Amino acid sequence: MPTPYSFIAPFARPLYVMLKPVGAVCNLRCKYCYYLEKKDLYPNASSYLMSDSLLENFIKQYLESQTTPEVLFTWHGGETLMRTVDFYRKALELQRIYGRGRQIENVLQTNGTLLTDKWCHFFKENNFLIGISIDGPQHCHDIYRRDREGRPSFFKVMKGISLLKKHGVEFNVMGVVNDYNVDYPLEFYHFFKSIDCRYIQFAPVVETIDNQPAPWNVPSGKWGDFLIAIFDEWVKQDVGTYYIQYFDSALANWVGEKPGVCILAETCGHAGVMEFNGDVYSCDHYVRPAYKLGNLQTHSLTEMMYSERQQAFGAAKRKALPQQCLDCQFLFACNGECPKNRIMETSSGEPGLNYLCEGYYKFFKHAAPYMDFMKNELLSRRPPSNIMFNIP
């Protein structure tokens, strides 16, 4: 199976492009969703479903472009399960035809509300890793994750998770952290432990409305407090048992290895996204006309993903950092985080400061002694989980 968090951003692969088989179409209407508005880019589209011919073209080109023996396909939405099982069966057959014996893994992100026994049997049979979006216990999840009629979705998602467990399908979770659930860090973490999810990603909400921070954004300082509260429990009893993306990626940066997630890497641009009609964009968070690299019908994946424009996009993450970041003792740990979140000014008025800077600084300062210890254990070829036996 794919490594932990590979459904999030396996940027270290030579060429990685996320697929949007249904475009910006979903059965839910999560208030903080940044993607449904992308439908406005295609006002004349008669359908938002990827055609069979485009699917085949992508799979053929994607496999031909890979330089590693293992190839990862990531299916993302919108809501991926608004396509049929037959669509994914067809994709698997095309992977077999063009893969020519290579090891192929499939990762699919879903809100979980449309999962059935049929879906879960298919996923188990074909070794899919499923990413489930759930924002913690019911009172946290249902604040923003509701359907088109405004009805809560928690129990439908939990039913979906139960079906995944019933069929033995491997799954990870992605919990969005917002202005509400940020106040319940341990309840949030304990919930994921209670459903026996071993691989957890936190995704802090940072969006703008009319160039101003959205009201559901996670406050920066509280983001730091949230991470610290969970880290303090994790570092005392869960290292090596529960894998939390932020902590594992931060430790990788501490050791000088690739963090395994693009937001904490020094550069980006390694992970593109292809829309339902073949348009390829620099990143899932930059599906905007200015960041369109071309269309698969007229340009090859290799041509687009290794273009000068995409290389410049990736390098800009480092080059555009304000001086405050360049002078920061924890630059190596966060690398300015995701460029989409750099919507603030520094104290000297320089643009490009990450909205979450205060929170990250607070977290890294708190975690530094523990990270130093785990780094030393790793460099000495000992398990970092030894930290749990060295905390008073």
mmCIF file of C-alpha atoms in Angstrom:
data_model
loop_
_atom_site.group_PDB
_atom_site.id
_atom_site.type_symbol
_atom_site.label_atom_id
_atom_site.label_comp_id
_atom_site.label_asym_id
_atom_site.label_seq_id
_atom_site.Cartn_x
_atom_site.Cartn_y
_atom_site.Cartn_z
ATOM 1 C CA MET A 1 0.000 0.000 0.000
ATOM 2 C CA PRO A 2 1.061 3.650 -0.366
ATOM 3 C CA THR A 3 2.998 5.145 2.503
ATOM 4 C CA PRO A 4 1.179 7.172 5.190
ATOM 5 C CA TYR A 5 -0.230 10.468 3.907
ATOM 6 C CA SER A 6 0.487 9.623 0.273
ATOM 7 C CA PHE A 7 -3.125 10.566 -0.417
ATOM 8 C CA ILE A 8 -2.217 14.078 0.658
ATOM 9 C CA ALA A 9 0.875 15.097 -1.283
ATOM 10 C CA PRO A 10 3.461 12.541 -2.351
ATOM 11 C CA PHE A 11 5.539 15.342 -3.818
ATOM 12 C CA ALA A 12 8.841 13.464 -3.854
ATOM 13 C CA ARG A 13 7.803 11.443 -6.885
ATOM 14 C CA PRO A 14 9.338 12.585 -10.191
ATOM 15 C CA LEU A 15 5.965 13.568 -11.653
ATOM 16 C CA TYR A 16 2.705 13.687 -9.753
ATOM 17 C CA VAL A 17 -0.664 14.868 -11.034
ATOM 18 C CA MET A 18 -3.876 14.515 -9.058
ATOM 19 C CA LEU A 19 -7.008 13.535 -11.017
ATOM 20 C CA LYS A 20 -10.410 15.242 -10.765
ATOM 21 C CA PRO A 21 -12.737 12.709 -12.446
ATOM 22 C CA VAL A 22 -15.906 14.622 -11.550
ATOM 23 C CA GLY A 23 -14.657 18.213 -11.451
ATOM 24 C CA ALA A 24 -15.982 20.628 -8.842
ATOM 25 C CA VAL A 25 -19.153 18.636 -8.150
ATOM 26 C CA CYS A 26 -20.106 17.348 -4.707
ATOM 27 C CA ASN A 27 -23.118 16.094 -2.764
ATOM 28 C CA LEU A 28 -22.079 18.196 0.252
ATOM 29 C CA ARG A 29 -21.856 21.944 0.713
ATOM 30 C CA CYS A 30 -19.127 22.383 3.310
ATOM 31 C CA LYS A 31 -19.093 26.054 4.195
ATOM 32 C CA TYR A 32 -15.305 26.393 4.065
ATOM 33 C CA CYS A 33 -14.891 24.470 0.782
ATOM 34 C CA TYR A 34 -12.481 26.212 -1.587
ATOM 35 C CA TYR A 35 -13.167 24.002 -4.583
ATOM 36 C CA LEU A 36 -16.833 24.152 -5.606
ATOM 37 C CA GLU A 37 -16.375 27.691 -6.895
ATOM 38 C CA LYS A 38 -13.978 26.291 -9.522
ATOM 39 C CA LYS A 39 -17.065 25.190 -11.406
ATOM 40 C CA ASP A 40 -17.352 28.839 -12.462
ATOM 41 C CA LEU A 41 -14.250 28.359 -14.619
ATOM 42 C CA TYR A 42 -16.344 26.190 -16.930
ATOM 43 C CA PRO A 43 -19.733 27.918 -17.281
ATOM 44 C CA ASN A 44 -20.434 26.316 -20.661
ATOM 45 C CA ALA A 45 -19.622 22.742 -19.709
ATOM 46 C CA SER A 46 -22.420 20.315 -20.540
ATOM 47 C CA SER A 47 -20.946 17.742 -18.172
ATOM 48 C CA TYR A 48 -18.344 17.785 -15.430
ATOM 49 C CA LEU A 49 -17.491 14.117 -15.883
ATOM 50 C CA MET A 50 -14.151 13.061 -17.300
ATOM 51 C CA SER A 51 -14.583 11.306 -20.651
ATOM 52 C CA ASP A 52 -13.342 7.768 -21.259
ATOM 53 C CA SER A 53 -10.968 8.963 -23.980
ATOM 54 C CA LEU A 54 -9.415 11.570 -21.668
ATOM 55 C CA LEU A 55 -9.098 8.995 -18.900
ATOM 56 C CA GLU A 56 -7.214 6.669 -21.229
ATOM 57 C CA ASN A 57 -4.988 9.462 -22.522
ATOM 58 C CA PHE A 58 -4.072 10.503 -19.000
ATOM 59 C CA ILE A 59 -3.325 6.994 -17.763
ATOM 60 C CA LYS A 60 -1.184 6.257 -20.805
ATOM 61 C CA GLN A 61 0.812 9.484 -20.511
ATOM 62 C CA TYR A 62 1.084 9.320 -16.726
ATOM 63 C CA LEU A 63 2.537 5.830 -16.777
ATOM 64 C CA GLU A 64 4.904 6.658 -19.637
ATOM 65 C CA SER A 65 6.194 9.705 -17.741
ATOM 66 C CA GLN A 66 7.104 7.837 -14.533
ATOM 67 C CA THR A 67 10.716 6.918 -13.832
ATOM 68 C CA THR A 68 10.088 4.747 -10.771
ATOM 69 C CA PRO A 69 8.864 1.123 -10.706
ATOM 70 C CA GLU A 70 5.965 2.064 -8.421
ATOM 71 C CA VAL A 71 3.292 4.460 -9.680
ATOM 72 C CA LEU A 72 0.664 6.224 -7.585
ATOM 73 C CA PHE A 73 -2.700 7.447 -8.891
ATOM 74 C CA THR A 74 -4.641 9.864 -6.677
ATOM 75 C CA TRP A 75 -8.361 10.413 -7.317
ATOM 76 C CA HIS A 76 -9.753 13.598 -5.834
ATOM 77 C CA GLY A 77 -12.875 15.734 -5.993
ATOM 78 C CA GLY A 78 -15.353 17.313 -5.816
ATOM 79 C CA GLU A 79 -16.718 14.039 -4.581
ATOM 80 C CA THR A 80 -15.019 11.093 -6.254
ATOM 81 C CA LEU A 81 -17.852 8.648 -5.550
ATOM 82 C CA MET A 82 -20.188 10.613 -7.795
ATOM 83 C CA ARG A 83 -18.579 8.513 -10.525
ATOM 84 C CA THR A 84 -19.617 4.858 -10.747
ATOM 85 C CA VAL A 85 -17.690 1.756 -9.765
ATOM 86 C CA ASP A 86 -17.562 0.936 -13.480
ATOM 87 C CA PHE A 87 -15.580 4.128 -14.153
ATOM 88 C CA TYR A 88 -12.875 3.039 -11.729
ATOM 89 C CA ARG A 89 -12.951 -0.529 -13.050
ATOM 90 C CA LYS A 90 -12.234 0.910 -16.464
ATOM 91 C CA ALA A 91 -9.370 2.950 -14.998
ATOM 92 C CA LEU A 92 -7.852 -0.169 -13.445
ATOM 93 C CA GLU A 93 -8.055 -2.041 -16.734
ATOM 94 C CA LEU A 94 -6.306 0.837 -18.510
ATOM 95 C CA GLN A 95 -3.649 0.852 -15.795
ATOM 96 C CA ARG A 96 -3.045 -2.839 -16.423
ATOM 97 C CA ILE A 97 -2.821 -2.321 -20.184
ATOM 98 C CA TYR A 98 -0.407 0.611 -20.075
ATOM 99 C CA GLY A 99 1.371 -0.308 -16.838
ATOM 100 C CA ARG A 100 2.992 -3.372 -18.382
ATOM 101 C CA GLY A 101 3.599 -5.101 -15.089
ATOM 102 C CA ARG A 102 4.542 -2.091 -12.984
ATOM 103 C CA GLN A 103 3.323 -1.862 -9.406
ATOM 104 C CA ILE A 104 0.416 0.574 -9.370
ATOM 105 C CA GLU A 105 -1.286 1.976 -6.275
ATOM 106 C CA ASN A 106 -4.563 3.888 -6.113
ATOM 107 C CA VAL A 107 -5.553 6.413 -3.461
ATOM 108 C CA LEU A 108 -9.003 7.982 -3.373
ATOM 109 C CA GLN A 109 -10.220 10.898 -1.268
ATOM 110 C CA THR A 110 -13.918 10.988 -0.344
ATOM 111 C CA ASN A 111 -16.278 12.619 2.118
ATOM 112 C CA GLY A 112 -17.449 9.097 2.944
ATOM 113 C CA THR A 113 -21.196 9.734 2.769
ATOM 114 C CA LEU A 114 -21.742 7.682 -0.404
ATOM 115 C CA LEU A 115 -19.813 4.581 0.648
ATOM 116 C CA THR A 116 -21.686 1.279 0.292
ATOM 117 C CA ASP A 117 -20.856 -2.413 0.605
ATOM 118 C CA LYS A 118 -20.367 -2.473 -3.167
ATOM 119 C CA TRP A 119 -17.849 0.356 -3.082
ATOM 120 C CA CYS A 120 -15.956 -1.116 -0.136
ATOM 121 C CA HIS A 121 -15.805 -4.569 -1.700
ATOM 122 C CA PHE A 122 -14.338 -2.981 -4.830
ATOM 123 C CA PHE A 123 -11.765 -1.000 -2.839
ATOM 124 C CA LYS A 124 -10.682 -4.048 -0.859
ATOM 125 C CA GLU A 125 -10.508 -6.242 -3.952
ATOM 126 C CA ASN A 126 -8.289 -3.700 -5.712
ATOM 127 C CA ASN A 127 -6.151 -2.591 -2.774
ATOM 128 C CA PHE A 128 -7.232 1.082 -2.692
ATOM 129 C CA LEU A 129 -6.190 3.356 0.150
ATOM 130 C CA ILE A 130 -9.104 5.619 1.082
ATOM 131 C CA GLY A 131 -8.767 9.111 2.508
ATOM 132 C CA ILE A 132 -11.802 10.127 4.573
ATOM 133 C CA SER A 133 -12.680 13.739 5.311
ATOM 134 C CA ILE A 134 -14.091 14.073 8.823
ATOM 135 C CA ASP A 135 -13.643 17.012 11.172
ATOM 136 C CA GLY A 136 -13.726 15.246 14.524
ATOM 137 C CA PRO A 137 -16.682 14.297 16.758
ATOM 138 C CA GLN A 138 -20.235 15.187 15.791
ATOM 139 C CA HIS A 139 -20.436 18.659 17.319
ATOM 140 C CA CYS A 140 -17.217 19.603 15.478
ATOM 141 C CA HIS A 141 -17.892 17.882 12.167
ATOM 142 C CA ASP A 142 -21.455 19.104 11.662
ATOM 143 C CA ILE A 143 -20.641 22.783 12.167
ATOM 144 C CA TYR A 144 -19.533 23.179 8.541
ATOM 145 C CA ARG A 145 -19.840 19.794 6.782
ATOM 146 C CA ARG A 146 -23.465 19.730 5.678
ATOM 147 C CA ASP A 147 -25.329 18.641 2.559
ATOM 148 C CA ARG A 148 -27.114 20.753 -0.063
ATOM 149 C CA GLU A 149 -30.200 21.012 2.149
ATOM 150 C CA GLY A 150 -28.158 22.035 5.166
ATOM 151 C CA ARG A 151 -28.478 18.666 6.884
ATOM 152 C CA PRO A 152 -25.559 17.353 8.987
ATOM 153 C CA SER A 153 -23.380 14.613 7.538
ATOM 154 C CA PHE A 154 -21.592 13.109 10.557
ATOM 155 C CA PHE A 155 -23.596 9.902 10.882
ATOM 156 C CA LYS A 156 -23.364 9.188 7.160
ATOM 157 C CA VAL A 157 -19.590 9.546 7.306
ATOM 158 C CA MET A 158 -19.399 7.291 10.358
ATOM 159 C CA LYS A 159 -21.509 4.690 8.562
ATOM 160 C CA GLY A 160 -19.048 4.879 5.673
ATOM 161 C CA ILE A 161 -16.093 4.357 8.043
ATOM 162 C CA SER A 162 -17.873 1.348 9.550
ATOM 163 C CA LEU A 163 -18.247 -0.139 6.076
ATOM 164 C CA LEU A 164 -14.554 0.402 5.331
ATOM 165 C CA LYS A 165 -13.680 -1.424 8.548
ATOM 166 C CA LYS A 166 -16.167 -4.207 7.813
ATOM 167 C CA HIS A 167 -14.479 -4.921 4.486
ATOM 168 C CA GLY A 168 -10.943 -4.413 5.761
ATOM 169 C CA VAL A 169 -10.245 -1.398 3.553
ATOM 170 C CA GLU A 170 -7.252 0.683 4.643
ATOM 171 C CA PHE A 171 -8.115 4.302 5.332
ATOM 172 C CA ASN A 172 -6.564 7.532 6.596
ATOM 173 C CA VAL A 173 -8.370 10.635 7.797
ATOM 174 C CA MET A 174 -8.131 14.304 6.985
ATOM 175 C CA GLY A 175 -9.579 16.592 9.630
ATOM 176 C CA VAL A 176 -10.081 20.221 8.729
ATOM 177 C CA VAL A 177 -9.269 22.546 11.622
ATOM 178 C CA ASN A 178 -11.404 25.676 11.761
ATOM 179 C CA ASP A 179 -12.426 28.440 14.116
ATOM 180 C CA TYR A 180 -14.659 26.065 16.096
ATOM 181 C CA ASN A 181 -12.931 22.714 16.519
ATOM 182 C CA VAL A 182 -9.544 24.348 17.154
ATOM 183 C CA ASP A 183 -10.797 24.791 20.737
ATOM 184 C CA TYR A 184 -11.143 21.005 21.193
ATOM 185 C CA PRO A 185 -7.709 19.596 20.306
ATOM 186 C CA LEU A 186 -7.639 16.577 22.603
ATOM 187 C CA GLU A 187 -11.271 15.693 21.981
ATOM 188 C CA PHE A 188 -10.469 15.945 18.260
ATOM 189 C CA TYR A 189 -7.432 13.662 18.612
ATOM 190 C CA HIS A 190 -9.150 11.175 20.929
ATOM 191 C CA PHE A 191 -11.988 10.850 18.455
ATOM 192 C CA PHE A 192 -9.643 9.697 15.713
ATOM 193 C CA LYS A 193 -7.986 7.288 18.100
ATOM 194 C CA SER A 194 -11.417 5.951 19.089
ATOM 195 C CA ILE A 195 -12.157 4.984 15.468
ATOM 196 C CA ASP A 196 -8.723 3.338 15.284
ATOM 197 C CA CYS A 197 -7.328 5.610 12.608
ATOM 198 C CA ARG A 198 -3.540 5.400 12.717
ATOM 199 C CA TYR A 199 -2.701 7.960 10.026
ATOM 200 C CA ILE A 200 -4.033 11.464 10.565
ATOM 201 C CA GLN A 201 -3.723 14.734 8.669
ATOM 202 C CA PHE A 202 -4.824 18.101 10.000
ATOM 203 C CA ALA A 203 -5.748 20.731 7.414
ATOM 204 C CA PRO A 204 -6.078 24.250 8.858
ATOM 205 C CA VAL A 205 -8.615 26.449 7.098
ATOM 206 C CA VAL A 206 -7.063 29.564 5.595
ATOM 207 C CA GLU A 207 -9.282 31.242 3.017
ATOM 208 C CA THR A 208 -10.124 34.800 2.036
ATOM 209 C CA ILE A 209 -13.382 36.545 1.183
ATOM 210 C CA ASP A 210 -12.994 39.877 -0.599
ATOM 211 C CA ASN A 211 -9.296 39.796 0.262
ATOM 212 C CA GLN A 212 -10.015 39.437 3.965
ATOM 213 C CA PRO A 213 -9.535 36.316 6.132
ATOM 214 C CA ALA A 214 -12.695 34.169 6.148
ATOM 215 C CA PRO A 215 -14.614 34.010 9.449
ATOM 216 C CA TRP A 216 -14.151 30.221 9.675
ATOM 217 C CA ASN A 217 -10.369 30.435 9.428
ATOM 218 C CA VAL A 218 -8.453 28.868 12.287
ATOM 219 C CA PRO A 219 -6.911 31.695 14.358
ATOM 220 C CA SER A 220 -3.144 31.540 14.006
ATOM 221 C CA GLY A 221 -2.284 31.556 17.703
ATOM 222 C CA LYS A 222 -4.886 28.916 18.439
ATOM 223 C CA TRP A 223 -3.453 26.772 15.641
ATOM 224 C CA GLY A 224 -0.210 26.651 17.600
ATOM 225 C CA ASP A 225 -2.032 25.790 20.820
ATOM 226 C CA PHE A 226 -3.958 23.063 18.983
ATOM 227 C CA LEU A 227 -0.774 21.422 17.681
ATOM 228 C CA ILE A 228 0.952 21.690 21.056
ATOM 229 C CA ALA A 229 -1.916 20.064 22.955
ATOM 230 C CA ILE A 230 -1.991 17.071 20.628
ATOM 231 C CA PHE A 231 1.794 16.881 20.360
ATOM 232 C CA ASP A 232 2.165 16.709 24.136
ATOM 233 C CA GLU A 233 -0.016 13.603 24.261
ATOM 234 C CA TRP A 234 1.460 12.060 21.130
ATOM 235 C CA VAL A 235 5.062 12.500 22.228
ATOM 236 C CA LYS A 236 4.362 10.889 25.621
ATOM 237 C CA GLN A 237 2.467 7.812 24.468
ATOM 238 C CA ASP A 238 1.782 7.558 20.722
ATOM 239 C CA VAL A 239 5.071 7.916 18.801
ATOM 240 C CA GLY A 240 5.354 5.001 16.397
ATOM 241 C CA THR A 241 1.728 3.996 16.957
ATOM 242 C CA TYR A 242 -0.195 6.950 15.576
ATOM 243 C CA TYR A 243 1.255 8.822 12.619
ATOM 244 C CA ILE A 244 0.381 12.496 12.532
ATOM 245 C CA GLN A 245 1.488 14.143 9.321
ATOM 246 C CA TYR A 246 2.612 17.469 10.779
ATOM 247 C CA PHE A 247 4.732 15.857 13.469
ATOM 248 C CA ASP A 248 6.331 13.258 11.228
ATOM 249 C CA SER A 249 7.024 15.814 8.495
ATOM 250 C CA ALA A 250 8.504 18.283 10.990
ATOM 251 C CA LEU A 251 10.774 15.533 12.323
ATOM 252 C CA ALA A 252 11.887 14.762 8.766
ATOM 253 C CA ASN A 253 12.868 18.414 8.309
ATOM 254 C CA TRP A 254 14.697 18.313 11.650
ATOM 255 C CA VAL A 255 16.755 15.382 10.388
ATOM 256 C CA GLY A 256 17.309 16.948 6.967
ATOM 257 C CA GLU A 257 15.145 14.522 4.998
ATOM 258 C CA LYS A 258 12.310 15.318 2.615
ATOM 259 C CA PRO A 259 9.189 15.985 4.696
ATOM 260 C CA GLY A 260 6.834 13.896 2.557
ATOM 261 C CA VAL A 261 4.286 16.715 2.306
ATOM 262 C CA CYS A 262 4.623 19.685 -0.020
ATOM 263 C CA ILE A 263 3.545 22.418 2.408
ATOM 264 C CA LEU A 264 6.638 21.926 4.602
ATOM 265 C CA ALA A 265 9.058 21.409 1.715
ATOM 266 C CA GLU A 266 11.551 24.056 0.600
ATOM 267 C CA THR A 267 10.034 24.251 -2.876
ATOM 268 C CA CYS A 268 6.752 23.149 -4.412
ATOM 269 C CA GLY A 269 5.421 22.625 -7.923
ATOM 270 C CA HIS A 270 5.898 18.867 -7.725
ATOM 271 C CA ALA A 271 2.171 18.111 -7.535
ATOM 272 C CA GLY A 272 -0.176 19.285 -10.281
ATOM 273 C CA VAL A 273 -3.853 18.626 -10.802
ATOM 274 C CA MET A 274 -5.877 17.734 -13.890
ATOM 275 C CA GLU A 275 -9.474 18.835 -14.184
ATOM 276 C CA PHE A 276 -12.294 16.780 -15.692
ATOM 277 C CA ASN A 277 -11.720 18.310 -19.157
ATOM 278 C CA GLY A 278 -7.951 17.817 -19.303
ATOM 279 C CA ASP A 279 -6.852 21.258 -18.070
ATOM 280 C CA VAL A 280 -3.720 20.937 -15.946
ATOM 281 C CA TYR A 281 -2.944 23.432 -13.175
ATOM 282 C CA SER A 282 0.134 24.024 -11.063
ATOM 283 C CA CYS A 283 -1.498 22.891 -7.813
ATOM 284 C CA ASP A 284 -4.860 21.878 -6.363
ATOM 285 C CA HIS A 285 -4.944 25.207 -4.483
ATOM 286 C CA TYR A 286 -4.073 27.193 -7.612
ATOM 287 C CA VAL A 287 -6.815 26.150 -10.013
ATOM 288 C CA ARG A 288 -6.969 29.630 -11.495
ATOM 289 C CA PRO A 289 -6.498 30.860 -15.061
ATOM 290 C CA ALA A 290 -3.072 32.324 -14.278
ATOM 291 C CA TYR A 291 -1.797 28.905 -13.194
ATOM 292 C CA LYS A 292 -3.180 26.819 -16.026
ATOM 293 C CA LEU A 293 -0.287 24.957 -17.666
ATOM 294 C CA GLY A 294 -2.231 23.673 -20.669
ATOM 295 C CA ASN A 295 -4.576 20.876 -21.629
ATOM 296 C CA LEU A 296 -3.796 17.202 -22.044
ATOM 297 C CA GLN A 297 -5.365 17.240 -25.506
ATOM 298 C CA THR A 298 -2.698 19.637 -26.779
ATOM 299 C CA HIS A 299 0.230 19.305 -24.348
ATOM 300 C CA SER A 300 1.906 16.295 -22.756
ATOM 301 C CA LEU A 301 2.032 15.866 -18.993
ATOM 302 C CA THR A 302 5.822 15.909 -19.104
ATOM 303 C CA GLU A 303 5.837 19.110 -21.137
ATOM 304 C CA MET A 304 3.493 20.857 -18.693
ATOM 305 C CA MET A 305 4.875 19.618 -15.377
ATOM 306 C CA TYR A 306 8.496 20.267 -16.325
ATOM 307 C CA SER A 307 7.821 23.553 -18.077
ATOM 308 C CA GLU A 308 9.672 26.727 -17.149
ATOM 309 C CA ARG A 309 6.415 28.137 -15.769
ATOM 310 C CA GLN A 310 5.956 25.219 -13.393
ATOM 311 C CA GLN A 311 9.586 25.262 -12.342
ATOM 312 C CA ALA A 312 9.290 28.985 -11.594
ATOM 313 C CA PHE A 313 6.072 28.365 -9.659
ATOM 314 C CA GLY A 314 7.834 25.823 -7.468
ATOM 315 C CA ALA A 315 10.952 27.918 -6.907
ATOM 316 C CA ALA A 316 8.903 30.994 -5.974
ATOM 317 C CA LYS A 317 7.978 29.346 -2.688
ATOM 318 C CA ARG A 318 11.489 29.982 -1.426
ATOM 319 C CA LYS A 319 12.320 33.098 -3.424
ATOM 320 C CA ALA A 320 9.237 35.023 -2.328
ATOM 321 C CA LEU A 321 9.784 34.636 1.411
ATOM 322 C CA PRO A 322 9.903 37.922 3.366
ATOM 323 C CA GLN A 323 13.020 38.760 5.358
ATOM 324 C CA GLN A 324 11.290 37.882 8.628
ATOM 325 C CA CYS A 325 10.995 34.283 7.425
ATOM 326 C CA LEU A 326 14.548 34.168 6.100
ATOM 327 C CA ASP A 327 15.793 35.285 9.521
ATOM 328 C CA CYS A 328 13.609 32.850 11.476
ATOM 329 C CA GLN A 329 15.312 30.054 13.420
ATOM 330 C CA PHE A 330 12.568 27.655 12.335
ATOM 331 C CA LEU A 331 12.645 28.373 8.608
ATOM 332 C CA PHE A 332 14.083 24.885 8.039
ATOM 333 C CA ALA A 333 11.033 23.372 9.749
ATOM 334 C CA CYS A 334 8.179 25.111 7.920
ATOM 335 C CA ASN A 335 9.826 26.710 4.845
ATOM 336 C CA GLY A 336 7.118 29.348 4.918
ATOM 337 C CA GLU A 337 4.431 26.639 4.688
ATOM 338 C CA CYS A 338 1.949 26.785 1.774
ATOM 339 C CA PRO A 339 2.261 29.894 -0.454
ATOM 340 C CA LYS A 340 -1.524 30.137 -0.677
ATOM 341 C CA ASN A 341 -1.568 31.035 3.015
ATOM 342 C CA ARG A 342 0.857 33.945 2.693
ATOM 343 C CA ILE A 343 -1.773 36.625 2.933
ATOM 344 C CA MET A 344 -0.350 38.761 5.756
ATOM 345 C CA GLU A 345 2.313 41.434 6.124
ATOM 346 C CA THR A 346 5.283 41.327 8.471
ATOM 347 C CA SER A 347 5.670 43.855 11.282
ATOM 348 C CA SER A 348 7.787 45.963 8.900
ATOM 349 C CA GLY A 349 5.043 45.951 6.255
ATOM 350 C CA GLU A 350 6.629 43.406 3.905
ATOM 351 C CA PRO A 351 4.028 41.187 2.167
ATOM 352 C CA GLY A 352 4.147 37.404 1.997
ATOM 353 C CA LEU A 353 3.917 36.398 5.660
ATOM 354 C CA ASN A 354 2.025 33.182 6.273
ATOM 355 C CA TYR A 355 -1.316 33.625 8.038
ATOM 356 C CA LEU A 356 -0.369 30.753 10.370
ATOM 357 C CA CYS A 357 3.120 32.034 11.200
ATOM 358 C CA GLU A 358 2.386 32.860 14.835
ATOM 359 C CA GLY A 359 0.953 29.405 15.445
ATOM 360 C CA TYR A 360 3.766 27.545 13.730
ATOM 361 C CA TYR A 361 6.434 29.504 15.587
ATOM 362 C CA LYS A 362 4.734 28.743 18.895
ATOM 363 C CA PHE A 363 4.531 25.042 18.037
ATOM 364 C CA PHE A 364 8.089 24.634 16.762
ATOM 365 C CA LYS A 365 9.526 26.472 19.759
ATOM 366 C CA HIS A 366 7.627 24.137 22.086
ATOM 367 C CA ALA A 367 8.469 20.967 20.142
ATOM 368 C CA ALA A 368 12.152 21.752 19.491
ATOM 369 C CA PRO A 369 13.673 19.899 22.511
ATOM 370 C CA TYR A 370 11.649 16.791 21.705
ATOM 371 C CA MET A 371 12.495 16.998 18.004
ATOM 372 C CA ASP A 372 16.184 17.349 18.885
ATOM 373 C CA PHE A 373 16.006 14.200 20.995
ATOM 374 C CA MET A 374 14.191 12.188 18.307
ATOM 375 C CA LYS A 375 16.627 13.457 15.678
ATOM 376 C CA ASN A 376 19.528 12.175 17.761
ATOM 377 C CA GLU A 377 17.829 8.803 18.164
ATOM 378 C CA LEU A 378 17.302 8.490 14.415
ATOM 379 C CA LEU A 379 20.880 9.497 13.632
ATOM 380 C CA SER A 380 22.039 6.899 16.161
ATOM 381 C CA ARG A 381 19.869 4.278 14.443
ATOM 382 C CA ARG A 382 17.523 4.031 17.384
ATOM 383 C CA PRO A 383 13.728 4.438 17.222
ATOM 384 C CA PRO A 384 12.434 7.964 17.849
ATOM 385 C CA SER A 385 9.735 6.367 20.016
ATOM 386 C CA ASN A 386 12.422 6.219 22.739
ATOM 387 C CA ILE A 387 11.309 9.772 23.479
ATOM 388 C CA MET A 388 8.361 8.278 25.374
ATOM 389 C CA PHE A 389 10.703 6.735 27.951
ATOM 390 C CA ASN A 390 12.645 9.943 28.481
ATOM 391 C CA ILE A 391 9.927 12.400 29.448
ATOM 392 C CA PRO A 392 9.552 13.080 33.186
#
